[in-house]
PDB file of C-alpha atoms in Angstrom:
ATOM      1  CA  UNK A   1     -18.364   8.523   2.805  1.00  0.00           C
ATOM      2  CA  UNK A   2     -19.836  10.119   0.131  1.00  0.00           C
ATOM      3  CA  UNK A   3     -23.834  10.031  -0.870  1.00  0.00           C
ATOM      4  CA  UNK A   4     -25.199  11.760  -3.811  1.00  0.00           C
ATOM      5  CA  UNK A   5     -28.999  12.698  -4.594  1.00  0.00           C
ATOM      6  CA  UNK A   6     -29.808   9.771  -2.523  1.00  0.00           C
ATOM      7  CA  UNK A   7     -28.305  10.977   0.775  1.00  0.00           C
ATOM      8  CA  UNK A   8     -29.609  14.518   0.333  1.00  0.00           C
ATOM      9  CA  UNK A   9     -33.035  12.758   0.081  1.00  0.00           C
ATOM     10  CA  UNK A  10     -32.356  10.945   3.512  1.00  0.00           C
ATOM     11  CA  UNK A  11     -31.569  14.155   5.417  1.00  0.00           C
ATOM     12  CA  UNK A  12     -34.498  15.535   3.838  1.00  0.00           C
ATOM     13  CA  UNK A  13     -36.588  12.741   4.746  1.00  0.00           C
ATOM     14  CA  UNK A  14     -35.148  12.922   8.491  1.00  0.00           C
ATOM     15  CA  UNK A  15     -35.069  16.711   8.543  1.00  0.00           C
ATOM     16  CA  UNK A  16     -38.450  17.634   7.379  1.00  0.00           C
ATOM     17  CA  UNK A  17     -40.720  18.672  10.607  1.00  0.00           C
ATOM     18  CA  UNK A  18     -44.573  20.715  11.137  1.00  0.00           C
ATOM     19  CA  UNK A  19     -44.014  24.208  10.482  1.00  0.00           C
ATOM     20  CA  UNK A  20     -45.738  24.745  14.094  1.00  0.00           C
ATOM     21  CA  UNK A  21     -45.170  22.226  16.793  1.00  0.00           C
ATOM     22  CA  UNK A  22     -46.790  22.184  19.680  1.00  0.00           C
ATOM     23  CA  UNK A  23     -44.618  21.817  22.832  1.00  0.00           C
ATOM     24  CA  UNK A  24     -43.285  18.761  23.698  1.00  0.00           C
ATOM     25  CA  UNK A  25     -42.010  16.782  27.000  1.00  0.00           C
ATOM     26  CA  UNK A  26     -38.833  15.143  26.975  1.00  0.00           C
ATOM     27  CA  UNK A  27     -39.649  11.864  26.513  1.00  0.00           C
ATOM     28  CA  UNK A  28     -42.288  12.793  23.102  1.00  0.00           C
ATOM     29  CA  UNK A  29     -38.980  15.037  21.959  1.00  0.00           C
ATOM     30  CA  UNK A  30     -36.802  11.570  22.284  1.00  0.00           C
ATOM     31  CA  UNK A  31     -39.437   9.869  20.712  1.00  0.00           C
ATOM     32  CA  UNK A  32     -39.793  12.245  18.214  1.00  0.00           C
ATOM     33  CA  UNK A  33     -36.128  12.636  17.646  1.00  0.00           C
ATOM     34  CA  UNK A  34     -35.914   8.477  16.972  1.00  0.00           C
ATOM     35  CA  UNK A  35     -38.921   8.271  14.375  1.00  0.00           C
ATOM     36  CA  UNK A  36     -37.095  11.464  12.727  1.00  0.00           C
ATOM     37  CA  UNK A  37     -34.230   9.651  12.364  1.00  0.00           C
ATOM     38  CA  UNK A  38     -34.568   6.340  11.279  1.00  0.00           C
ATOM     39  CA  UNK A  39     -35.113   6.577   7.873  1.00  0.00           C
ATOM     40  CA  UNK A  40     -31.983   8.837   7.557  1.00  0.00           C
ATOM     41  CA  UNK A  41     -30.392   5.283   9.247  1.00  0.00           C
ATOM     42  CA  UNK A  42     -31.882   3.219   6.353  1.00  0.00           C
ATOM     43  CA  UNK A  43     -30.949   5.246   3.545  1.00  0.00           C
ATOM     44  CA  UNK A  44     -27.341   4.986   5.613  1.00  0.00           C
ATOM     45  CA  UNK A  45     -27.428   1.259   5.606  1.00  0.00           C
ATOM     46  CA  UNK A  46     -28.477   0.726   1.664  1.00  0.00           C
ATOM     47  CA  UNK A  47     -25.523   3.067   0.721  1.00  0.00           C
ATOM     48  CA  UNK A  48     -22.756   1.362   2.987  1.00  0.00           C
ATOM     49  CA  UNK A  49     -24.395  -1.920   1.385  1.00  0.00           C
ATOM     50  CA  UNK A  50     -23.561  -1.072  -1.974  1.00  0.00           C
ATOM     51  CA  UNK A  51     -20.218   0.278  -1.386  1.00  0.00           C
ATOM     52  CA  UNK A  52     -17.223  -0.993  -3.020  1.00  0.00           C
ATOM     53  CA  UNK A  53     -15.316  -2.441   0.024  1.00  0.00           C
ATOM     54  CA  UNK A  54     -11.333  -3.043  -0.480  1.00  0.00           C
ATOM     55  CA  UNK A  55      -9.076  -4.534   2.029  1.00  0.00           C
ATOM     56  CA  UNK A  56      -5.412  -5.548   2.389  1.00  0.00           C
ATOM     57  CA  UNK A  57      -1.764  -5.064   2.178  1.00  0.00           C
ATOM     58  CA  UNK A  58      -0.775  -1.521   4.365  1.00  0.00           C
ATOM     59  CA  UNK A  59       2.405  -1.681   2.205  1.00  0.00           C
ATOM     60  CA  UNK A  60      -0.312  -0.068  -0.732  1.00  0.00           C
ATOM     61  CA  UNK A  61      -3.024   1.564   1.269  1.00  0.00           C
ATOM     62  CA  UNK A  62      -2.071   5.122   0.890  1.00  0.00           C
ATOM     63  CA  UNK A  63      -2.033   4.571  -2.677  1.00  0.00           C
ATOM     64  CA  UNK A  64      -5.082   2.518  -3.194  1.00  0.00           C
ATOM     65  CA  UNK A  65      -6.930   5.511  -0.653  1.00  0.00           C
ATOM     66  CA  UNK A  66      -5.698   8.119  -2.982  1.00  0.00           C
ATOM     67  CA  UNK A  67      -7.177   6.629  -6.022  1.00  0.00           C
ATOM     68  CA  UNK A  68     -10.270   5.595  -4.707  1.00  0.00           C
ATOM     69  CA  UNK A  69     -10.630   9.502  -3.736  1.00  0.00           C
ATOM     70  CA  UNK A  70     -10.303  10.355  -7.116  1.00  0.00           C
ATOM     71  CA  UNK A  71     -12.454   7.464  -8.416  1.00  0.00           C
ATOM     72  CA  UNK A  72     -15.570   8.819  -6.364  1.00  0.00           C
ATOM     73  CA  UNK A  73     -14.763  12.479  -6.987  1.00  0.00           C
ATOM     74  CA  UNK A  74     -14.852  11.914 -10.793  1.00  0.00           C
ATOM     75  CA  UNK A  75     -18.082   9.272  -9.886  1.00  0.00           C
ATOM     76  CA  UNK A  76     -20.571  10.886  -7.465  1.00  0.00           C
ATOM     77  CA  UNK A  77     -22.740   8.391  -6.306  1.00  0.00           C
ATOM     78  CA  UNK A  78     -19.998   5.993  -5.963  1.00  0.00           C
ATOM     79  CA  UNK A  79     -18.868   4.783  -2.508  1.00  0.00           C
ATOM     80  CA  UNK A  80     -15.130   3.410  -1.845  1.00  0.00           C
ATOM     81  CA  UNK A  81     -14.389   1.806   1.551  1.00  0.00           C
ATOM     82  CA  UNK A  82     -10.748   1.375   2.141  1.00  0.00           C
ATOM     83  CA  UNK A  83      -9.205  -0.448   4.995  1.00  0.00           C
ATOM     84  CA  UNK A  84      -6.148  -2.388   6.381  1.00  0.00           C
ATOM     85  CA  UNK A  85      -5.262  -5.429   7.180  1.00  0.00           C
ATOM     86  CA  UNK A  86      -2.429  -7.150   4.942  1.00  0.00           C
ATOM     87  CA  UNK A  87      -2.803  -8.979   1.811  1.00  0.00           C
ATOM     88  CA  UNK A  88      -3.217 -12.011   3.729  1.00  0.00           C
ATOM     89  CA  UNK A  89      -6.648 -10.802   4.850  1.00  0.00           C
ATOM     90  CA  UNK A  90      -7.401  -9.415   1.998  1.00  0.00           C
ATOM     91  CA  UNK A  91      -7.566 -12.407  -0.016  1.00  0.00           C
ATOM     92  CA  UNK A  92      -9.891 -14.310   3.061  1.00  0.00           C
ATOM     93  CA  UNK A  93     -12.313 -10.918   2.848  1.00  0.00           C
ATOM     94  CA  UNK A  94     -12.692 -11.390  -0.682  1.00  0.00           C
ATOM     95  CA  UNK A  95     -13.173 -14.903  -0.046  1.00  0.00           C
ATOM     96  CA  UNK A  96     -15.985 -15.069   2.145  1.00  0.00           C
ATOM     97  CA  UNK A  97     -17.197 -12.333   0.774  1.00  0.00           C
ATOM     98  CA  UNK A  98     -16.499  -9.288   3.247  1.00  0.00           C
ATOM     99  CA  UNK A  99     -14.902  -7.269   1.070  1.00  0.00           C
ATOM    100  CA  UNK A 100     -14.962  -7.191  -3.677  1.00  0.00           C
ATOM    101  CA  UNK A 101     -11.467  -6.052  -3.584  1.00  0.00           C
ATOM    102  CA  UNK A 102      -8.403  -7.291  -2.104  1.00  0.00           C
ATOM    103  CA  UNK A 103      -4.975  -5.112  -2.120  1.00  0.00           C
ATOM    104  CA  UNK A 104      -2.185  -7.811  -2.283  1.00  0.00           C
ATOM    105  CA  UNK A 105       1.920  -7.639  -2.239  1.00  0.00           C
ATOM    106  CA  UNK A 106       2.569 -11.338  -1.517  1.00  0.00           C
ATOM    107  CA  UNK A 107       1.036 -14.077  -3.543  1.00  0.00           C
ATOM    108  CA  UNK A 108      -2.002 -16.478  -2.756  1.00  0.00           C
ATOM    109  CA  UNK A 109      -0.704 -18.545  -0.197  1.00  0.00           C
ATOM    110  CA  UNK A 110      -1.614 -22.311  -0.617  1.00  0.00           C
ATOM    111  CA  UNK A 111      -4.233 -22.919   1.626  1.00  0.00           C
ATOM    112  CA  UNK A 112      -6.027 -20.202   0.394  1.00  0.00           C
ATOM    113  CA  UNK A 113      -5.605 -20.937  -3.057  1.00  0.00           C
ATOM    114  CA  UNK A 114      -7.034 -24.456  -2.798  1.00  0.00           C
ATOM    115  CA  UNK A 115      -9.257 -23.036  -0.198  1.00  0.00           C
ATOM    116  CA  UNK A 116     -10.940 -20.339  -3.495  1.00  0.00           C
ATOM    117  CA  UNK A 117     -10.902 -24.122  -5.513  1.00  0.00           C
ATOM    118  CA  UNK A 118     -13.044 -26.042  -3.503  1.00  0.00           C
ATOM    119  CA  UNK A 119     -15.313 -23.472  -3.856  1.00  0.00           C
ATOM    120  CA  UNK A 120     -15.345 -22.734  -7.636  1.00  0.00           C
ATOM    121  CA  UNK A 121     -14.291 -19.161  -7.309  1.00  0.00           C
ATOM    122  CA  UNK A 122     -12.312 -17.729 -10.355  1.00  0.00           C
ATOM    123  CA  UNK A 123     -10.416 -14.825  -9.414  1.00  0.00           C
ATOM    124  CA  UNK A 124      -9.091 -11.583 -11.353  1.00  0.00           C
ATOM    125  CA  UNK A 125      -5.918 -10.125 -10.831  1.00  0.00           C
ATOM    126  CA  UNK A 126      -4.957  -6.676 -11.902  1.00  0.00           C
ATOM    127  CA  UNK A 127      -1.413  -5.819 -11.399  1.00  0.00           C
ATOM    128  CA  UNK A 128      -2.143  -1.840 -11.109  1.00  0.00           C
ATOM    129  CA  UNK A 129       1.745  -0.451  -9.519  1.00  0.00           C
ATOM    130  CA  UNK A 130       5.053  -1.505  -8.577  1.00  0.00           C
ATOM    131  CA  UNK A 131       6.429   0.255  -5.581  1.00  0.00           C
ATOM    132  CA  UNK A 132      10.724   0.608  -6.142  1.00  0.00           C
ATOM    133  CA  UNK A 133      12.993  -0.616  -2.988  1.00  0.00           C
ATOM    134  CA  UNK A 134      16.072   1.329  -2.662  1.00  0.00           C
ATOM    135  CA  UNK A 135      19.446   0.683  -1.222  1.00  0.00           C
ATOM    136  CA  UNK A 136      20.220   3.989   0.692  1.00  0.00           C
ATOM    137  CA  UNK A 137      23.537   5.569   1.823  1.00  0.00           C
ATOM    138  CA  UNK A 138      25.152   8.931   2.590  1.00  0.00           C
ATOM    139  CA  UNK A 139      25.675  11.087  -0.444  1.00  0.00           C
ATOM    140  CA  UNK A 140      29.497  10.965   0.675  1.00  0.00           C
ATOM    141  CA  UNK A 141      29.689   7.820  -0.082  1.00  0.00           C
ATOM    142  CA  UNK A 142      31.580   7.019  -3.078  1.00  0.00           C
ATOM    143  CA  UNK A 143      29.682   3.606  -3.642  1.00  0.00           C
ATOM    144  CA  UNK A 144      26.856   3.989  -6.289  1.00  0.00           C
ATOM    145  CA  UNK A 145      26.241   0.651  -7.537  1.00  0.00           C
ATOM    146  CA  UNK A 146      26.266  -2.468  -6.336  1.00  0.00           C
ATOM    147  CA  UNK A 147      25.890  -6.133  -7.628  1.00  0.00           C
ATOM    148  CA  UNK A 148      22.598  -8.131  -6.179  1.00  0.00           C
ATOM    149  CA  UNK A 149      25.392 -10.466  -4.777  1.00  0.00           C
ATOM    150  CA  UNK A 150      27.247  -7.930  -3.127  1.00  0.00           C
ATOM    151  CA  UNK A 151      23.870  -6.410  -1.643  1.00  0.00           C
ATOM    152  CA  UNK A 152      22.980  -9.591  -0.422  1.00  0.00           C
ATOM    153  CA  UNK A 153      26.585 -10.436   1.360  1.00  0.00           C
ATOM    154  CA  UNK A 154      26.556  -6.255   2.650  1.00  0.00           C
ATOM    155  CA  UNK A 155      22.900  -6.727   3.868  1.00  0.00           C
ATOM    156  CA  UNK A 156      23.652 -10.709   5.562  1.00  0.00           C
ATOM    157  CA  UNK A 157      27.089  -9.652   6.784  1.00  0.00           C
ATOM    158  CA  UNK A 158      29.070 -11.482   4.735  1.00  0.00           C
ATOM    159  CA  UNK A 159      30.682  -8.066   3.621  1.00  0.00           C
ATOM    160  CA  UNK A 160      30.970  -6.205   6.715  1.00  0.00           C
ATOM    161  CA  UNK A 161      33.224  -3.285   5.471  1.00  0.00           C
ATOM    162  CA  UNK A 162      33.085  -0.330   3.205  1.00  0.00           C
ATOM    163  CA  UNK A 163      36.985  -0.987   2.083  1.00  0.00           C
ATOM    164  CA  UNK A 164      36.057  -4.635   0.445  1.00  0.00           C
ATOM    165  CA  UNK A 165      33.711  -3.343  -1.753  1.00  0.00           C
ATOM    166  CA  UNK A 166      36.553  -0.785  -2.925  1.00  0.00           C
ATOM    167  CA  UNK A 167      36.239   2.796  -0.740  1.00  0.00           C
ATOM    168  CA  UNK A 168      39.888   3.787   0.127  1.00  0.00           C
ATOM    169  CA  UNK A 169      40.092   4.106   4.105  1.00  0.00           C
ATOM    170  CA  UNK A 170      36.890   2.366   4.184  1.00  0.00           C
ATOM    171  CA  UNK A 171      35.245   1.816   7.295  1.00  0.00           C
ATOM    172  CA  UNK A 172      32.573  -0.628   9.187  1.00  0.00           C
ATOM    173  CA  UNK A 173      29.208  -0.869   7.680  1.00  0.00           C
ATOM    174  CA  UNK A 174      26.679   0.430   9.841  1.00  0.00           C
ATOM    175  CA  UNK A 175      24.298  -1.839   8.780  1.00  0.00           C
ATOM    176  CA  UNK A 176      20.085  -0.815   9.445  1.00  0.00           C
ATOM    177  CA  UNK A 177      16.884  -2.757   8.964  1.00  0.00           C
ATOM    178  CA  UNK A 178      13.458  -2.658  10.021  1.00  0.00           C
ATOM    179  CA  UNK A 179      11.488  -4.503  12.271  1.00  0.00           C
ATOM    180  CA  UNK A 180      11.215  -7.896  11.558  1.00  0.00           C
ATOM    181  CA  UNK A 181       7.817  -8.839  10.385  1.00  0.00           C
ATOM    182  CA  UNK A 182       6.894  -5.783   9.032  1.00  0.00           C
ATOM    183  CA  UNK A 183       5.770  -5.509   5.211  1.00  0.00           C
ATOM    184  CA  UNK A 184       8.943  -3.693   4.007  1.00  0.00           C
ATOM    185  CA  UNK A 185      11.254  -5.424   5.713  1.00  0.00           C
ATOM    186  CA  UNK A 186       9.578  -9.155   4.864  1.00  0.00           C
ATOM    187  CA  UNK A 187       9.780  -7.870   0.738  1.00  0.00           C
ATOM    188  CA  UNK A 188      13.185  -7.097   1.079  1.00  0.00           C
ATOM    189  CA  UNK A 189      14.425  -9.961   2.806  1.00  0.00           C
ATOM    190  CA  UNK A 190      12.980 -12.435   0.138  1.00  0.00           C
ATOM    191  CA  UNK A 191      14.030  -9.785  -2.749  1.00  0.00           C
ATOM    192  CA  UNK A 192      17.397  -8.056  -1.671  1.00  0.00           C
ATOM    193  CA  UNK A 193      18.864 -11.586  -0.029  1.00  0.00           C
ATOM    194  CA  UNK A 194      19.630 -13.925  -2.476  1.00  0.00           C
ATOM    195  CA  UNK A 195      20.246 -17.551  -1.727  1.00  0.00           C
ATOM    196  CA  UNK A 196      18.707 -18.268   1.712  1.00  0.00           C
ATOM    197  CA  UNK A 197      20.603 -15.554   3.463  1.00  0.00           C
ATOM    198  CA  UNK A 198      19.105 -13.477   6.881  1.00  0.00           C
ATOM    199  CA  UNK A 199      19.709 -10.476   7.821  1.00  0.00           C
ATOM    200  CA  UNK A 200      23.205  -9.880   9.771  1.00  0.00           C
ATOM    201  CA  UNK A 201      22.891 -10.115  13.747  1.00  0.00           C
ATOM    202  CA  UNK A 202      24.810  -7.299  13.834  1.00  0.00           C
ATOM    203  CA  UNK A 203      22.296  -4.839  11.708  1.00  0.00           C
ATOM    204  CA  UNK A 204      20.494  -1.877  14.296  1.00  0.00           C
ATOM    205  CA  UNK A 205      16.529  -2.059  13.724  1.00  0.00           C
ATOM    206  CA  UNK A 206      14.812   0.949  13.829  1.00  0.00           C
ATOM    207  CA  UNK A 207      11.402   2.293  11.864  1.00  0.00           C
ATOM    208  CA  UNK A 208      11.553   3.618   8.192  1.00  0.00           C
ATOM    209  CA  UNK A 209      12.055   7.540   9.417  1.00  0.00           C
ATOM    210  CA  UNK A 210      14.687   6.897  11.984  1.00  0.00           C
ATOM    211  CA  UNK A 211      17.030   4.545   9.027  1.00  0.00           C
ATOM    212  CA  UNK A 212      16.327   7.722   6.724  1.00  0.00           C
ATOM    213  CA  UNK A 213      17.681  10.309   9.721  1.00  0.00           C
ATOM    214  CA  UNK A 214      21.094   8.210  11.234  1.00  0.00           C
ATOM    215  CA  UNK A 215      21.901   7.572   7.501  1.00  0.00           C
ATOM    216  CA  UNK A 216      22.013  11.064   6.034  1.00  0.00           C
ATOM    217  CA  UNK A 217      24.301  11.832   8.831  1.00  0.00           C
ATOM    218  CA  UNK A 218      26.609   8.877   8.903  1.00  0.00           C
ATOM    219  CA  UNK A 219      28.801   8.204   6.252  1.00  0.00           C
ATOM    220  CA  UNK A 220      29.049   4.508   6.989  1.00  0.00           C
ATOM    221  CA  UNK A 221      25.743   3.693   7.487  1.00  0.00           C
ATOM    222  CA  UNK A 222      22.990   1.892   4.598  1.00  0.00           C
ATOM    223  CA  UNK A 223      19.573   0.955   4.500  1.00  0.00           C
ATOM    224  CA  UNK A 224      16.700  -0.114   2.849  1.00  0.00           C
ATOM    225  CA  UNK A 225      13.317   2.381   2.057  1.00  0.00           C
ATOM    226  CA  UNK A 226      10.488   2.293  -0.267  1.00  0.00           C
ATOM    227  CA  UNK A 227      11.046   4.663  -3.094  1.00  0.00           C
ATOM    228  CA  UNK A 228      10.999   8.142  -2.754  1.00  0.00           C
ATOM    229  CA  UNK A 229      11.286  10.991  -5.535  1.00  0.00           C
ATOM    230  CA  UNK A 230      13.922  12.441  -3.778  1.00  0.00           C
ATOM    231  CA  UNK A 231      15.091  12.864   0.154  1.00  0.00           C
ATOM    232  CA  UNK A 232      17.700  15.371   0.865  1.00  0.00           C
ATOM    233  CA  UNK A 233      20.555  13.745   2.790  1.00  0.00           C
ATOM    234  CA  UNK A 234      20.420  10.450   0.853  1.00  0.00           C
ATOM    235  CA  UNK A 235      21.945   8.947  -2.182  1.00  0.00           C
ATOM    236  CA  UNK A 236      19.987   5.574  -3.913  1.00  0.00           C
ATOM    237  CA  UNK A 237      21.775   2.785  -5.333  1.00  0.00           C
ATOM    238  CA  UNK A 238      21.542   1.378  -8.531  1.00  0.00           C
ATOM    239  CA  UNK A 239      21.800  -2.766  -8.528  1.00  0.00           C
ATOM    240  CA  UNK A 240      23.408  -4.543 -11.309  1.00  0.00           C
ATOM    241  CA  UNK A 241      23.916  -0.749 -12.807  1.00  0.00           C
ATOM    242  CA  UNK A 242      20.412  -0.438 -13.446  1.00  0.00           C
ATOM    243  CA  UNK A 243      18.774   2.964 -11.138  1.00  0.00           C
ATOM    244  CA  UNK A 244      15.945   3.143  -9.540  1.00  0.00           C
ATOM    245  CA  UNK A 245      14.010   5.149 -12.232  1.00  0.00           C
ATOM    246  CA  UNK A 246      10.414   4.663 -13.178  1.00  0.00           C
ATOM    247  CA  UNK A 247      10.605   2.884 -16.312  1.00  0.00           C
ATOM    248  CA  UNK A 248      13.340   0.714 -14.993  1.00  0.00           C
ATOM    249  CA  UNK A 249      11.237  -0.257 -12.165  1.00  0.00           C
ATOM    250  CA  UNK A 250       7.940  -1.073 -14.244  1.00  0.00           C
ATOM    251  CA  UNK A 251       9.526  -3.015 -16.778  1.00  0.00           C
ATOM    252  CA  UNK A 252      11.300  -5.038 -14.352  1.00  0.00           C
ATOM    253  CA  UNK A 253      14.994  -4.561 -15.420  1.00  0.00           C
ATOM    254  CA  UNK A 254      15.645  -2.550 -11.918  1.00  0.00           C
ATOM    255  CA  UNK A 255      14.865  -5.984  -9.717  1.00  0.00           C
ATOM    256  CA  UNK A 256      13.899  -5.140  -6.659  1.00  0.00           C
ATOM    257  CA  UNK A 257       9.942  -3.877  -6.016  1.00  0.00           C
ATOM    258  CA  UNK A 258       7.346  -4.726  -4.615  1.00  0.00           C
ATOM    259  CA  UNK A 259       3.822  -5.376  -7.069  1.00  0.00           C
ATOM    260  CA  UNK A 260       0.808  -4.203  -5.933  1.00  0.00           C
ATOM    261  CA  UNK A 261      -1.742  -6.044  -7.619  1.00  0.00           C
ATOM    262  CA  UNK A 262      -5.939  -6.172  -7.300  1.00  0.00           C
ATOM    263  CA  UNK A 263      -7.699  -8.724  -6.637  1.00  0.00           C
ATOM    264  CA  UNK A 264     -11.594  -9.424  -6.805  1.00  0.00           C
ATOM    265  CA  UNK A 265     -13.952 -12.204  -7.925  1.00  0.00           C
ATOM    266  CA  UNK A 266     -14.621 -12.721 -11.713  1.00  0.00           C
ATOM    267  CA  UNK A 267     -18.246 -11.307 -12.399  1.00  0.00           C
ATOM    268  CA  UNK A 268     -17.988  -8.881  -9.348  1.00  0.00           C
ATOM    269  CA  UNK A 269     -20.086  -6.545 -11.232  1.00  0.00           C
ATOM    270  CA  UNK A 270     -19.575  -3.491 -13.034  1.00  0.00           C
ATOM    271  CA  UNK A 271     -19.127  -0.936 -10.655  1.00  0.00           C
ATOM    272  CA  UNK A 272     -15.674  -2.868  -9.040  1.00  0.00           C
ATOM    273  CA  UNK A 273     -14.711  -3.089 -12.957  1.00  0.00           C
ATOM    274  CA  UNK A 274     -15.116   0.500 -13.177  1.00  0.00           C
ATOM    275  CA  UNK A 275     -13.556   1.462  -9.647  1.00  0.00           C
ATOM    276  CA  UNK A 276     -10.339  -0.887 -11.246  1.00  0.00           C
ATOM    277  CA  UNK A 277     -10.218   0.574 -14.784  1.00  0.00           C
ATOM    278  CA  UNK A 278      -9.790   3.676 -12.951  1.00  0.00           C
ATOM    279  CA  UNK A 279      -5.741   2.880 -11.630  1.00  0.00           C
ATOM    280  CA  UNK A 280      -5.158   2.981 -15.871  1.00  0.00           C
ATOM    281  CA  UNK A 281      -3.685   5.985 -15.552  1.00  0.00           C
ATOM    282  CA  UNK A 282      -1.265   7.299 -18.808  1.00  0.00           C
ATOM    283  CA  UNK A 283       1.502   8.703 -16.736  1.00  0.00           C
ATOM    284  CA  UNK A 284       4.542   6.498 -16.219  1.00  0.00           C
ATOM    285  CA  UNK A 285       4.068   6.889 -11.969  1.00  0.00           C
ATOM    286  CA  UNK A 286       2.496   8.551  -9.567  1.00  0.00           C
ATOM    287  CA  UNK A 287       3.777  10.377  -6.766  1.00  0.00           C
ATOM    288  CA  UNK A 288       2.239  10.096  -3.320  1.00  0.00           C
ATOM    289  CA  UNK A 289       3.539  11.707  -0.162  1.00  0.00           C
ATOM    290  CA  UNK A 290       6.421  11.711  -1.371  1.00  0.00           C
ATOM    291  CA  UNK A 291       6.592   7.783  -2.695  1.00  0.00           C
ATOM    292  CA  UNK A 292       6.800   7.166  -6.268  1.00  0.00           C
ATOM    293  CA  UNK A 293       4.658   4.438  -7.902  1.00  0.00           C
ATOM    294  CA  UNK A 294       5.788   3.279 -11.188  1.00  0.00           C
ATOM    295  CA  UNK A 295       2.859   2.538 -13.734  1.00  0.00           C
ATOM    296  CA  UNK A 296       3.073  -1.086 -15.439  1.00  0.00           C
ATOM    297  CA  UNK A 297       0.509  -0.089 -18.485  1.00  0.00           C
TER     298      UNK A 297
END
C-alpha cells in the first residue's frame, strides 16, 4: 500500500526516540516498544480507511490491478485495494458498503437488483474493456473461419468431425473445455453456444495452459482461450468472417467477449470518479501478460 507525506509522518512519529536512554528491562523495552508504535498503527488505520476498495470478477483482476498501479503511481497519496471474489460479490460489497467499486462480467442478478431498490441506491456503470474469446486450433489446420452455428454444433457435438466442416481426410475433433464453473468457461458457454446447447460429453477438461499446450501439438484438437496478442503454436478463428482484432472486438462486430464493466454507487465521491476516469485511456487496447484488452472509448 502506498502512503505519502502522511505515512512518512507516522514512522516519524513511531521512530523518534531520547537521544540517550537509559537502560531498560525487558518488560519497560516491550512497553516501550508498544507506546512507540501505536500511533504508527493509527496513522495505518486512517489510510486503509480512506482507500479506494474494489472487488470482483477474477476474469478482470489482473487488469483492474494493473491500472490501479498506475492510477496511484501517477496519484501519490492515493490508495487502491484490489481483491477477488467474482462479480457476484462484487456487486453485494458495493452494496453493503464493503467495498466503492465492484469489477463485474455478468450482469446484476435479480435479487440483487431489487435488493439495491429497496434501498434507494442508484448505481453507475462504466463499461471500461472488453476481453476477446477465441476459438483456437493448430496452425495446420486449414479451417479459419467458422459460422456461430457451426461453433456452436463443433463445441455441443453436433459436428463431431473435421471432414463435415470441409477438411479433406478430416479427422475426429478433439474437442477441449475448461472446468465447468469457472469464469471463462461459464462466458463461453452462454456466448459461443447458441440456442440452449451444452457442452459435448465427449469434450476433455483441462485448465487454460494445458488446452493451449495439447492443441499446438495436435492437429485435430480446438479450444476456447481469452485473447492473447499472439501464442506460438496456435492459430485464432474468425466467427462469421469477422477476426479477433481490437477494433472488431470493441465495437462489437467480432461477437464473442466478455465486458468488463465498473460499478460503484452514484455520489461515491471524487476520488472513485477520479480512480475510474483513469481506465480512459486513448489507445485502442491494452496488453497485459500477454492478454489483449480492447478499449470501448
Amino acid at each position: 500500500m502506498r502512503g505519502g507525506k502522511s505515512t512518512a509522518r507516522c514512522y516519524a512519529a513511531a521512530l523518534h526516540s531520547p537521544p540517550e536512554a537509559p537502560p531498560l528491562n525487558r518488560l519497560a523495552l516491550r512497553l516501550l516498544f508498544a507506546l512507540l508504535l501505536t500511533p504508527w498503527l493509527a496513522c495505518a488505520g486512517a489510510q486503509a480507511a480512506g482507500a479506494i476498495r474494489v472487488v470482483g470478477s477474477t476474469t478482470f483482476l489482473a487488469f483492474v490491478q494493473h491500472v490501479a498501479e498506475d492510477y496511484m503511481a501517477q496519484t501519490p497519496d492515493a490508495t487502491v485495494v484490489v481483491n477477488a471474489g467474482g462479480s457476484s460479490r462484487g456487486y453485494k460489497a458495493v452494496l453493503d458498503g464493503t467495498a466503492d467499486v465492484a469489477i463485474v462480467s455478468g450482469k446484476l442478478p435479480d435479487e440483487l437488483q431489487r435488493e439495491f431498490a429497496r434501498r434507494n441506491i442508484v448505481l453507475s456503470q462504466k463499461t471500461v474493456g472488453y476481453r476477446a474469446l477465441v476459438a483456437a486450433v493448430h496452425p495446420s489446420n486449414p479451417i479459419r473461419n467458422l459460422s456461430h452455428a457451426e461453433l456452436s454444433a463443433v463445441f455441443s457435438g453436433q459436428i463431431s468431425s473435421w471432414k463435415t466442416l470441409g477438411v479433406p481426410q478430416g479427422k475426429a475433433i478433439q474437442l477441449l473445455i475448461g472446468p465447468p464453473g469457472g469464469g471463462l468457461t461459464d462466458i463461453w458457454k452462454s456466448e459461443a453456444l447458441i440456442d440452449g446447447a451444452t457442452f459435448s460429453a465427449k469434450a476433455q477438461v483441462r485448465s487454460a495452459a494445458q488446452r493451449a499446450a495439447m492443441v499446438a501439438k495436435n492437429p485435430d484438437a480446438i479450444t476456447y482461450l481469452a485473447m492473447n496478442e499472439d501464442i506460438p503454436g496456435l492459430a485464432y478463428l474468425s466467427i462469421n468472417g469477422v477476426p479477433p482484432t481490437a477494433r472488431q472486438v470493441a465495437n462489437g462486430t467480432y461477437p464473442l467477449r466478455s465486458q468488463l464493466t465498473l460499478v460503484s454507487r452514484v455520489g461515491s465521491g471524487k476520488a472513485v470518479e477520479a480512480f475510474l476516469r483513469h481506465f480512459e485511456k486513448p489507445q485502442p487496447y491494452w496488453v497485459l501478460d500477454g492478454l489483449m484488452f480492447a478499449n470501448p472509448n
